Coordinates of C-alpha atoms and ligand atoms in Angstrom, one line a residue:
M286 CA 97.1 128.7 77.5
T287 CA 100.7 127.6 77.0
A288 CA 102.4 125.9 79.9
L289 CA 104.3 128.8 81.3
A290 CA 105.4 130.6 78.1
T291 CA 108.7 132.1 77.0
D292 CA 112.1 131.6 78.6
A293 CA 113.4 134.7 77.0
T294 CA 111.8 136.6 79.8
I295 CA 114.0 134.8 82.2
G296 CA 117.1 135.3 80.1
A297 CA 117.1 131.6 79.1
P298 CA 116.0 131.3 75.5
A299 CA 118.1 128.1 75.0
L300 CA 115.7 126.3 77.3
G301 CA 113.2 126.3 74.5
D302 CA 114.5 123.2 72.8
L303 CA 114.5 121.3 76.2
R304 CA 110.9 122.3 76.9
R305 CA 109.8 121.3 73.4
A306 CA 111.5 117.9 74.0
V307 CA 109.7 117.4 77.2
R308 CA 106.3 118.5 75.7
E309 CA 106.8 116.1 72.8
F310 CA 107.7 113.3 75.2
L311 CA 104.6 114.0 77.4
A312 CA 102.4 114.2 74.3
A313 CA 103.6 110.8 73.1
E314 CA 102.9 109.4 76.6
L315 CA 99.5 110.8 76.7
A316 CA 98.7 109.5 73.2
A317 CA 99.9 106.1 74.2
G318 CA 97.6 106.2 77.3
R319 CA 100.5 105.8 79.6
Y320 CA 99.4 108.6 82.0
A321 CA 96.4 110.8 82.6
P322 CA 97.1 114.3 83.7
D323 CA 96.2 115.0 87.4
A324 CA 96.4 117.8 90.0
D325 CA 98.9 117.4 92.7
S326 CA 100.7 114.7 90.8
W327 CA 104.1 115.4 92.4
M328 CA 102.6 114.2 95.7
T329 CA 100.2 111.4 94.6
G330 CA 101.1 110.4 91.1
F331 CA 103.4 107.4 92.0
D332 CA 104.5 105.6 88.8
P333 CA 108.0 104.0 88.9
A334 CA 107.8 103.1 85.2
F335 CA 107.1 106.7 84.3
S336 CA 110.0 107.8 86.4
A337 CA 112.3 105.2 84.7
R338 CA 111.2 106.5 81.3
L339 CA 111.9 110.1 82.3
A340 CA 115.4 109.0 83.6
A341 CA 116.0 107.3 80.2
Q342 CA 115.5 110.8 78.7
G343 CA 118.1 112.2 81.1
W344 CA 115.6 114.2 83.0
L345 CA 116.3 112.8 86.5
G346 CA 119.4 113.6 88.3
M347 CA 119.9 116.5 85.9
T348 CA 122.2 118.4 88.2
I349 CA 124.1 115.4 89.7
P350 CA 127.6 115.2 88.3
T351 CA 128.3 112.5 85.6
E352 CA 130.6 110.5 87.8
Y353 CA 127.6 109.6 89.9
G354 CA 125.3 108.8 87.0
G355 CA 123.8 112.3 86.6
H356 CA 123.8 114.7 83.7
A357 CA 125.8 117.7 85.0
R358 CA 123.1 120.1 83.7
S359 CA 122.2 123.5 85.2
P360 CA 119.5 124.1 87.9
L361 CA 117.7 126.2 85.5
E362 CA 117.4 123.4 83.0
R363 CA 116.1 121.2 85.8
F364 CA 113.7 123.9 86.6
A365 CA 112.3 124.0 83.1
V366 CA 111.8 120.3 83.0
S367 CA 110.0 120.3 86.4
E368 CA 107.7 123.2 85.2
E369 CA 106.7 121.2 82.2
L370 CA 106.1 118.0 84.1
L371 CA 104.0 119.8 86.7
A372 CA 102.1 121.9 84.4
H373 CA 101.1 118.8 82.4
G374 CA 100.2 116.8 85.5
A375 CA 102.7 114.2 85.0
P376 CA 103.0 111.4 87.6
V377 CA 106.3 112.2 89.1
A378 CA 105.7 111.5 92.8
A379 CA 107.8 108.3 92.9
H380 CA 111.1 110.2 92.3
W381 CA 110.3 113.7 93.4
I382 CA 111.7 113.8 96.9
A383 CA 114.9 112.0 95.9
D384 CA 115.5 114.1 92.8
R385 CA 114.4 117.5 94.4
Q386 CA 116.3 117.4 97.8
M387 CA 118.2 114.2 98.5
A388 CA 120.4 114.5 95.5
P389 CA 121.6 118.0 96.6
S390 CA 121.7 117.0 100.2
I391 CA 123.8 113.9 99.6
L392 CA 126.1 115.9 97.3
A393 CA 126.5 118.6 99.9
N394 CA 126.8 116.4 102.9
G395 CA 127.2 112.8 102.0
T396 CA 130.4 110.6 102.2
E397 CA 131.8 109.2 99.0
R398 CA 130.3 105.9 99.8
Q399 CA 126.9 107.5 100.2
K400 CA 127.2 109.3 97.0
E401 CA 128.2 106.2 95.1
R402 CA 125.4 104.2 96.8
Y403 CA 122.4 106.5 96.2
L404 CA 123.0 109.0 93.5
P405 CA 123.2 106.7 90.5
G406 CA 119.8 105.2 91.6
I407 CA 118.3 108.6 91.9
A408 CA 119.4 109.6 88.4
A409 CA 118.2 106.3 87.0
G410 CA 114.6 106.7 88.7
T411 CA 115.2 103.5 90.7
T412 CA 115.9 104.9 94.1
F413 CA 113.1 106.7 95.9
F414 CA 113.3 108.5 99.2
A415 CA 111.0 109.5 102.0
I416 CA 111.5 112.4 104.5
G417 CA 111.4 111.5 108.3
M418 CA 111.1 114.8 109.9
S419 CA 107.7 115.3 111.5
E420 CA 106.6 113.5 114.7
P421 CA 103.3 113.4 116.5
D422 CA 104.5 116.2 118.8
A423 CA 107.0 117.8 116.5
G424 CA 105.6 119.4 113.3
S425 CA 105.8 123.1 113.2
D426 CA 108.1 122.8 116.3
L427 CA 110.5 120.5 114.5
A428 CA 113.4 121.2 116.9
S429 CA 111.4 119.1 119.6
V430 CA 111.9 115.9 117.7
R431 CA 112.2 112.9 120.1
T432 CA 113.2 110.1 117.8
R433 CA 116.6 109.0 119.1
A434 CA 119.5 107.2 117.6
V435 CA 122.0 105.7 120.1
A436 CA 125.5 104.8 118.9
D437 CA 126.3 101.2 119.6
G438 CA 129.6 99.9 118.2
D439 CA 129.3 100.0 114.4
S440 CA 125.6 100.8 114.5
W441 CA 123.1 103.2 115.5
I442 CA 119.9 101.9 117.3
I443 CA 116.8 104.1 116.5
S444 CA 113.8 104.4 118.5
G445 CA 110.7 106.7 118.1
T446 CA 107.8 107.6 115.8
K447 CA 107.6 109.6 112.7
V448 CA 104.3 110.8 111.1
W449 CA 102.9 112.0 107.8
T450 CA 105.9 110.4 106.1
T451 CA 105.0 110.6 102.4
G452 CA 105.7 107.5 100.4
A453 CA 107.6 105.6 103.1
H454 CA 105.9 102.4 102.1
L455 CA 107.3 102.6 98.6
A456 CA 110.6 104.4 99.3
H457 CA 114.0 102.6 99.2
A458 CA 115.4 104.9 101.9
M459 CA 114.5 107.7 104.3
V460 CA 116.3 110.7 105.5
L461 CA 115.7 110.7 109.2
L462 CA 116.1 113.7 111.6
C463 CA 116.8 112.3 115.0
R464 CA 118.5 113.2 118.3
T465 CA 121.9 111.6 118.6
D466 CA 123.1 113.7 121.6
G467 CA 121.8 115.7 124.4
Q468 CA 118.2 116.0 125.6
P469 CA 114.9 117.4 123.9
A470 CA 115.4 120.6 125.9
D471 CA 118.6 121.1 123.9
R472 CA 116.4 121.7 120.9
Q473 CA 118.4 122.3 117.7
Q474 CA 121.7 121.1 119.4
G475 CA 122.4 117.4 119.1
L476 CA 120.2 116.5 116.2
S477 CA 121.6 114.5 113.3
Q478 CA 120.4 113.1 110.0
L479 CA 120.6 109.4 109.1
L480 CA 120.1 107.7 105.7
V481 CA 117.9 104.6 106.6
D482 CA 117.3 101.9 104.0
L483 CA 113.7 100.6 103.7
P484 CA 112.1 98.3 104.2
H485 CA 113.7 97.3 107.5
P486 CA 112.6 94.5 109.8
D487 CA 112.4 96.7 112.9
I488 CA 110.7 99.6 111.2
E489 CA 107.0 99.5 111.1
I490 CA 105.2 101.5 108.3
R491 CA 101.5 102.0 108.9
P492 CA 99.4 103.8 106.2
I493 CA 97.4 106.9 107.0
T494 CA 94.2 107.3 104.8
S495 CA 93.5 110.8 103.7
I496 CA 90.2 112.5 102.9
D497 CA 90.2 111.2 99.3
G498 CA 90.5 107.5 100.5
Q499 CA 94.2 107.3 99.2
A500 CA 97.1 106.4 101.5
H501 CA 100.1 108.3 100.5
F502 CA 101.6 109.0 103.9
N503 CA 102.4 107.0 106.9
E504 CA 103.2 106.6 110.5
V505 CA 106.7 105.1 110.8
I506 CA 107.7 103.4 114.0
F507 CA 111.2 102.5 114.9
H508 CA 111.5 99.5 117.2
D509 CA 115.1 99.8 118.3
A510 CA 116.0 99.5 114.6
R511 CA 119.7 98.9 114.0
V512 CA 121.4 100.7 111.1
P513 CA 125.1 100.9 110.3
A514 CA 127.2 103.8 111.7
T515 CA 127.8 104.7 108.1
A516 CA 124.2 105.8 107.8
L517 CA 125.1 109.1 109.4
L518 CA 124.6 111.9 106.8
G519 CA 127.0 114.8 107.2
R520 CA 128.2 115.6 110.7
R521 CA 126.9 114.3 114.0
G522 CA 125.0 117.1 115.7
E523 CA 124.8 119.2 112.6
G524 CA 121.4 117.8 111.5
W525 CA 119.5 121.0 112.1
A526 CA 121.7 123.1 109.8
Q527 CA 121.5 120.4 107.1
V528 CA 117.7 120.2 107.3
M529 CA 117.4 124.0 107.0
G530 CA 119.5 123.8 103.8
E531 CA 117.3 121.0 102.5
L532 CA 114.1 122.9 103.2
A533 CA 115.1 125.7 100.9
F534 CA 115.0 123.1 98.2
E535 CA 111.8 121.6 99.5
R536 CA 109.9 125.0 99.9
S537 CA 110.8 126.9 96.8
G538 CA 110.4 124.8 93.8
P539 CA 107.8 125.2 91.0
E540 CA 105.6 122.4 92.8
R541 CA 104.6 125.0 95.4
Y542 CA 102.5 127.0 93.0
L543 CA 101.9 124.5 90.1
S544 CA 100.2 121.7 91.9
T545 CA 96.8 122.8 90.5
M546 CA 98.2 124.2 87.2
P547 CA 96.9 121.2 85.2
L548 CA 93.3 122.1 86.5
L549 CA 93.8 125.6 85.3
R550 CA 95.0 124.5 81.9
A551 CA 92.1 122.0 81.6
W552 CA 89.7 124.8 82.5
A553 CA 91.2 127.2 80.0
S554 CA 90.9 124.6 77.2
R555 CA 87.3 124.0 78.2
L556 CA 86.5 127.7 78.1
S557 CA 88.1 128.0 74.7
E558 CA 85.8 125.3 73.4
T559 CA 82.6 126.5 75.0
G560 CA 83.3 130.3 75.1
A561 CA 83.9 132.3 78.3
T562 CA 82.0 135.0 79.9
P563 CA 83.8 138.3 80.7
E564 CA 83.9 137.3 84.4
Q565 CA 85.4 133.9 83.5
R566 CA 88.0 135.6 81.3
R567 CA 88.8 138.0 84.1
T568 CA 89.3 135.1 86.5
L569 CA 91.5 133.2 84.0
G570 CA 93.7 136.4 83.5
M571 CA 94.0 137.1 87.3
L572 CA 95.0 133.5 88.0
T573 CA 97.5 133.5 85.1
A574 CA 99.1 136.9 86.2
R575 CA 99.5 135.5 89.8
A576 CA 101.1 132.3 88.5
W577 CA 103.5 134.4 86.4
A578 CA 104.5 136.5 89.3
L579 CA 105.1 133.4 91.5
R580 CA 107.2 131.9 88.8
R581 CA 109.5 134.9 88.8
M582 CA 110.0 134.6 92.5
S583 CA 110.6 130.9 92.3
L584 CA 113.2 131.4 89.6
R585 CA 114.9 133.9 91.8
V586 CA 115.1 131.3 94.6
A587 CA 116.6 128.8 92.1
S588 CA 119.3 131.2 91.0
E589 CA 120.1 132.0 94.7
L590 CA 120.5 128.3 95.4
T591 CA 122.6 127.9 92.3
A592 CA 124.9 130.7 93.6
G593 CA 125.4 128.7 96.8
R594 CA 123.4 131.1 98.9
R595 CA 120.6 130.3 101.4
P596 CA 117.4 132.2 100.3
D597 CA 115.4 130.9 103.3
V598 CA 113.2 134.0 103.6
L599 CA 112.4 134.2 99.8
A600 CA 111.8 130.5 99.8
A601 CA 109.3 130.9 102.7
M602 CA 107.6 133.7 100.8
V603 CA 107.3 131.7 97.6
K604 CA 105.8 128.8 99.5
D605 CA 103.3 130.9 101.5
L606 CA 102.1 132.9 98.4
G607 CA 102.4 129.8 96.1
S608 CA 100.5 127.3 98.1
T609 CA 97.9 130.0 98.9
F610 CA 97.5 130.5 95.1
E611 CA 97.1 126.8 94.5
G612 CA 94.1 126.8 96.8
D613 CA 92.6 130.1 95.4
L614 CA 92.9 128.7 92.0
V615 CA 90.7 125.6 92.9
E616 CA 88.1 127.9 94.7
A617 CA 88.0 130.3 91.7
I618 CA 87.2 127.6 89.3
R619 CA 84.8 125.7 91.6
S620 CA 82.8 129.0 92.2
A621 CA 82.8 129.9 88.5
G622 CA 80.0 127.4 88.4
T623 CA 80.9 125.8 85.0
V624 CA 82.3 122.5 86.3
L625 CA 81.1 120.0 88.8
A626 CA 83.6 118.3 91.0
R627 CA 83.1 114.6 90.5
P628 CA 85.7 112.1 91.7
G629 CA 86.1 109.2 89.2
S630 CA 84.4 111.0 86.5
A631 CA 85.3 110.2 82.9
D632 CA 85.6 114.0 82.3
P633 CA 89.2 114.8 83.3
L634 CA 88.2 118.3 84.3
Q635 CA 85.5 117.2 86.7
R636 CA 87.8 114.6 88.1
M637 CA 90.7 117.0 88.5
L638 CA 88.4 119.5 90.2
A639 CA 87.3 117.0 92.7
Q640 CA 90.7 115.8 93.4
S641 CA 92.0 119.5 93.8
V642 CA 89.1 120.3 96.2
L643 CA 90.0 117.3 98.4
H644 CA 93.7 118.2 98.3
T645 CA 93.4 122.0 98.9
P646 CA 93.7 121.7 102.8
V647 CA 97.1 120.2 102.6
F648 CA 98.7 122.7 100.3
T649 CA 99.3 125.2 103.1
L650 CA 100.4 122.6 105.6
R651 CA 102.9 120.3 103.9
G652 CA 106.6 121.5 103.9
G653 CA 105.8 124.0 106.8
T654 CA 102.5 125.7 107.5
N655 CA 101.9 129.3 106.3
E656 CA 101.9 130.6 109.9
I657 CA 105.3 129.3 110.4
L658 CA 106.6 130.6 107.0
R659 CA 105.2 134.0 107.8
G660 CA 107.2 133.9 111.1
I661 CA 110.3 133.1 109.1
V662 CA 109.6 136.0 106.7
A663 CA 108.9 138.4 109.6
R664 CA 112.1 137.4 111.4
G665 CA 114.0 137.8 108.2
L666 CA 112.6 141.3 107.8
G667 CA 113.7 142.1 111.3
V668 CA 110.3 142.1 112.9
R669 CA 110.3 141.0 116.5
Ligands
FAD766 C1 100.2 116.1 102.5 C2 101.3 116.2 103.6 C3 102.4 115.5 103.4 C4 103.5 115.6 104.4 N1 104.6 114.9 104.1 C5 105.6 114.9 105.2 C6 106.7 114.1 104.9 O1 106.9 113.4 103.9 N2 107.6 114.1 105.9 C7 107.5 114.8 107.0 O2 108.4 114.8 108.0 N3 106.4 115.6 107.3 C8 105.4 115.6 106.3 N4 104.3 116.3 106.6 C9 104.0 117.0 107.8 C10 104.1 118.5 107.8 O3 105.5 119.0 107.6 C11 103.4 119.1 109.0 O4 102.1 118.7 109.0 C12 103.6 120.5 109.2 O5 104.9 120.9 109.5 C13 102.7 121.0 110.4 O6 103.0 120.2 111.5 P1 101.7 119.6 112.4 O7 100.9 118.9 111.4 O8 102.3 118.9 113.5 O9 100.9 120.8 112.9 P2 101.1 121.7 114.2 O10 102.6 122.1 114.2 O11 100.6 121.0 115.4 O12 100.4 123.0 113.8 C14 98.9 123.1 114.0 C15 98.5 124.4 113.7 O13 99.1 125.5 114.5 C16 99.7 126.4 113.9 N5 101.0 126.7 114.6 C17 101.8 125.9 115.2 N6 102.9 126.5 115.8 C18 102.7 127.9 115.5 C19 103.4 129.1 115.8 N7 104.5 129.1 116.5 N8 102.7 130.2 115.5 C20 101.6 130.3 114.7 N9 100.9 129.2 114.4 C21 101.4 128.0 114.8 C22 100.2 125.8 112.6 O14 100.4 126.7 111.6 C23 98.9 125.0 112.3 O15 98.0 125.7 111.7 C24 103.3 116.3 105.5 C25 102.1 117.0 105.8 C26 101.1 117.0 104.8 C27 99.8 117.7 105.1

């Protein structure tokens, strides 16, 4: 099975050269033993050296203007590169959050100083970000965040606790959603975003171990941590609107349906070697057709974002359907009975299946649960 086939179908035949270049790069990386394809590599494949090599190719910060170290390329070109990296299970977690949502967010809301400070490092693959939204009592109900930043002269003093903060132990900065004004009962009013550099002496980062024994996310505790007043991202009190803008980028990208694509590709290769039963062929065809439909939807979101619109409802639909598909794919291959799930196996297919089975529960949680996304879709359709 080819990664995700022709760009002519999305009106972008010129992307073929770019895709070829990415595939050649990845083939060379594989041949040199510099990475092993894995499922969910955008969340767990943390490899700063790989990120730096991608940056050297001009494939990070692709849509950042050149004056900030970027490459001024189109979102569609960035989309094509992302698809290739994800479908081939490349270890892109280190830079993923920074490149996906912090670059657009800082470009849209940041001061000139913040743009100069963070964007060149994002494009160079040397500045990584974490997202500090969720709290122990504020996940789906994000507007109830209690972490507070109090203005004190030229500083903010931050207190509170964030949780499930992916990569905070490795990131150079975190985008923090916190209350700067009013009370928790004010909900969306009075929330702001801060760019907090890490590590920080008064910010404690405690690892949380997940079911596969790895520790990718954290509890992050702010002990009256002082950061400069210039850490404010965008406008004080506008944090909620800014976060909603960011979430459209966070929810709609190709990673929301391609996390387990390396597993599907490996399974398809195995079937072509061993021969497939009619039932297995049918399963492969069904999964491929679903991936294709999701891809068209995701591309639509990308083009809406490019046009400066806010496709929140479509982004929620893509993530709901896409993350459901990612899990269905794992279950379909597992129940096809030809592959055993074995963590640490020398057989990449067995290893990837094991990794995917263990990761499946998170697909429909991270970035907003499916129940919440369906609420957004229902409201968008006018259902009360
Ligand atoms: C792998 C992973 C990585 C993550 N990384 C980050 C990160 O980097 N930064 C960050 O800030 N957060 C991160 N999160 C947190 C994620 O955003 C939250 O887990 C998610 O928003 C759900 O919040 P919760 O866990 O508090 O669950 P809850 O909000 O407590 O929800 C529990 C259950 O109740 C359901 N539910 C809740 N409210 C409603 C409702 N109104 N209607 C119907 N059903 C409802 C939910 O759908 C869910 O099934 C990550 C999560 C995971 C799994």
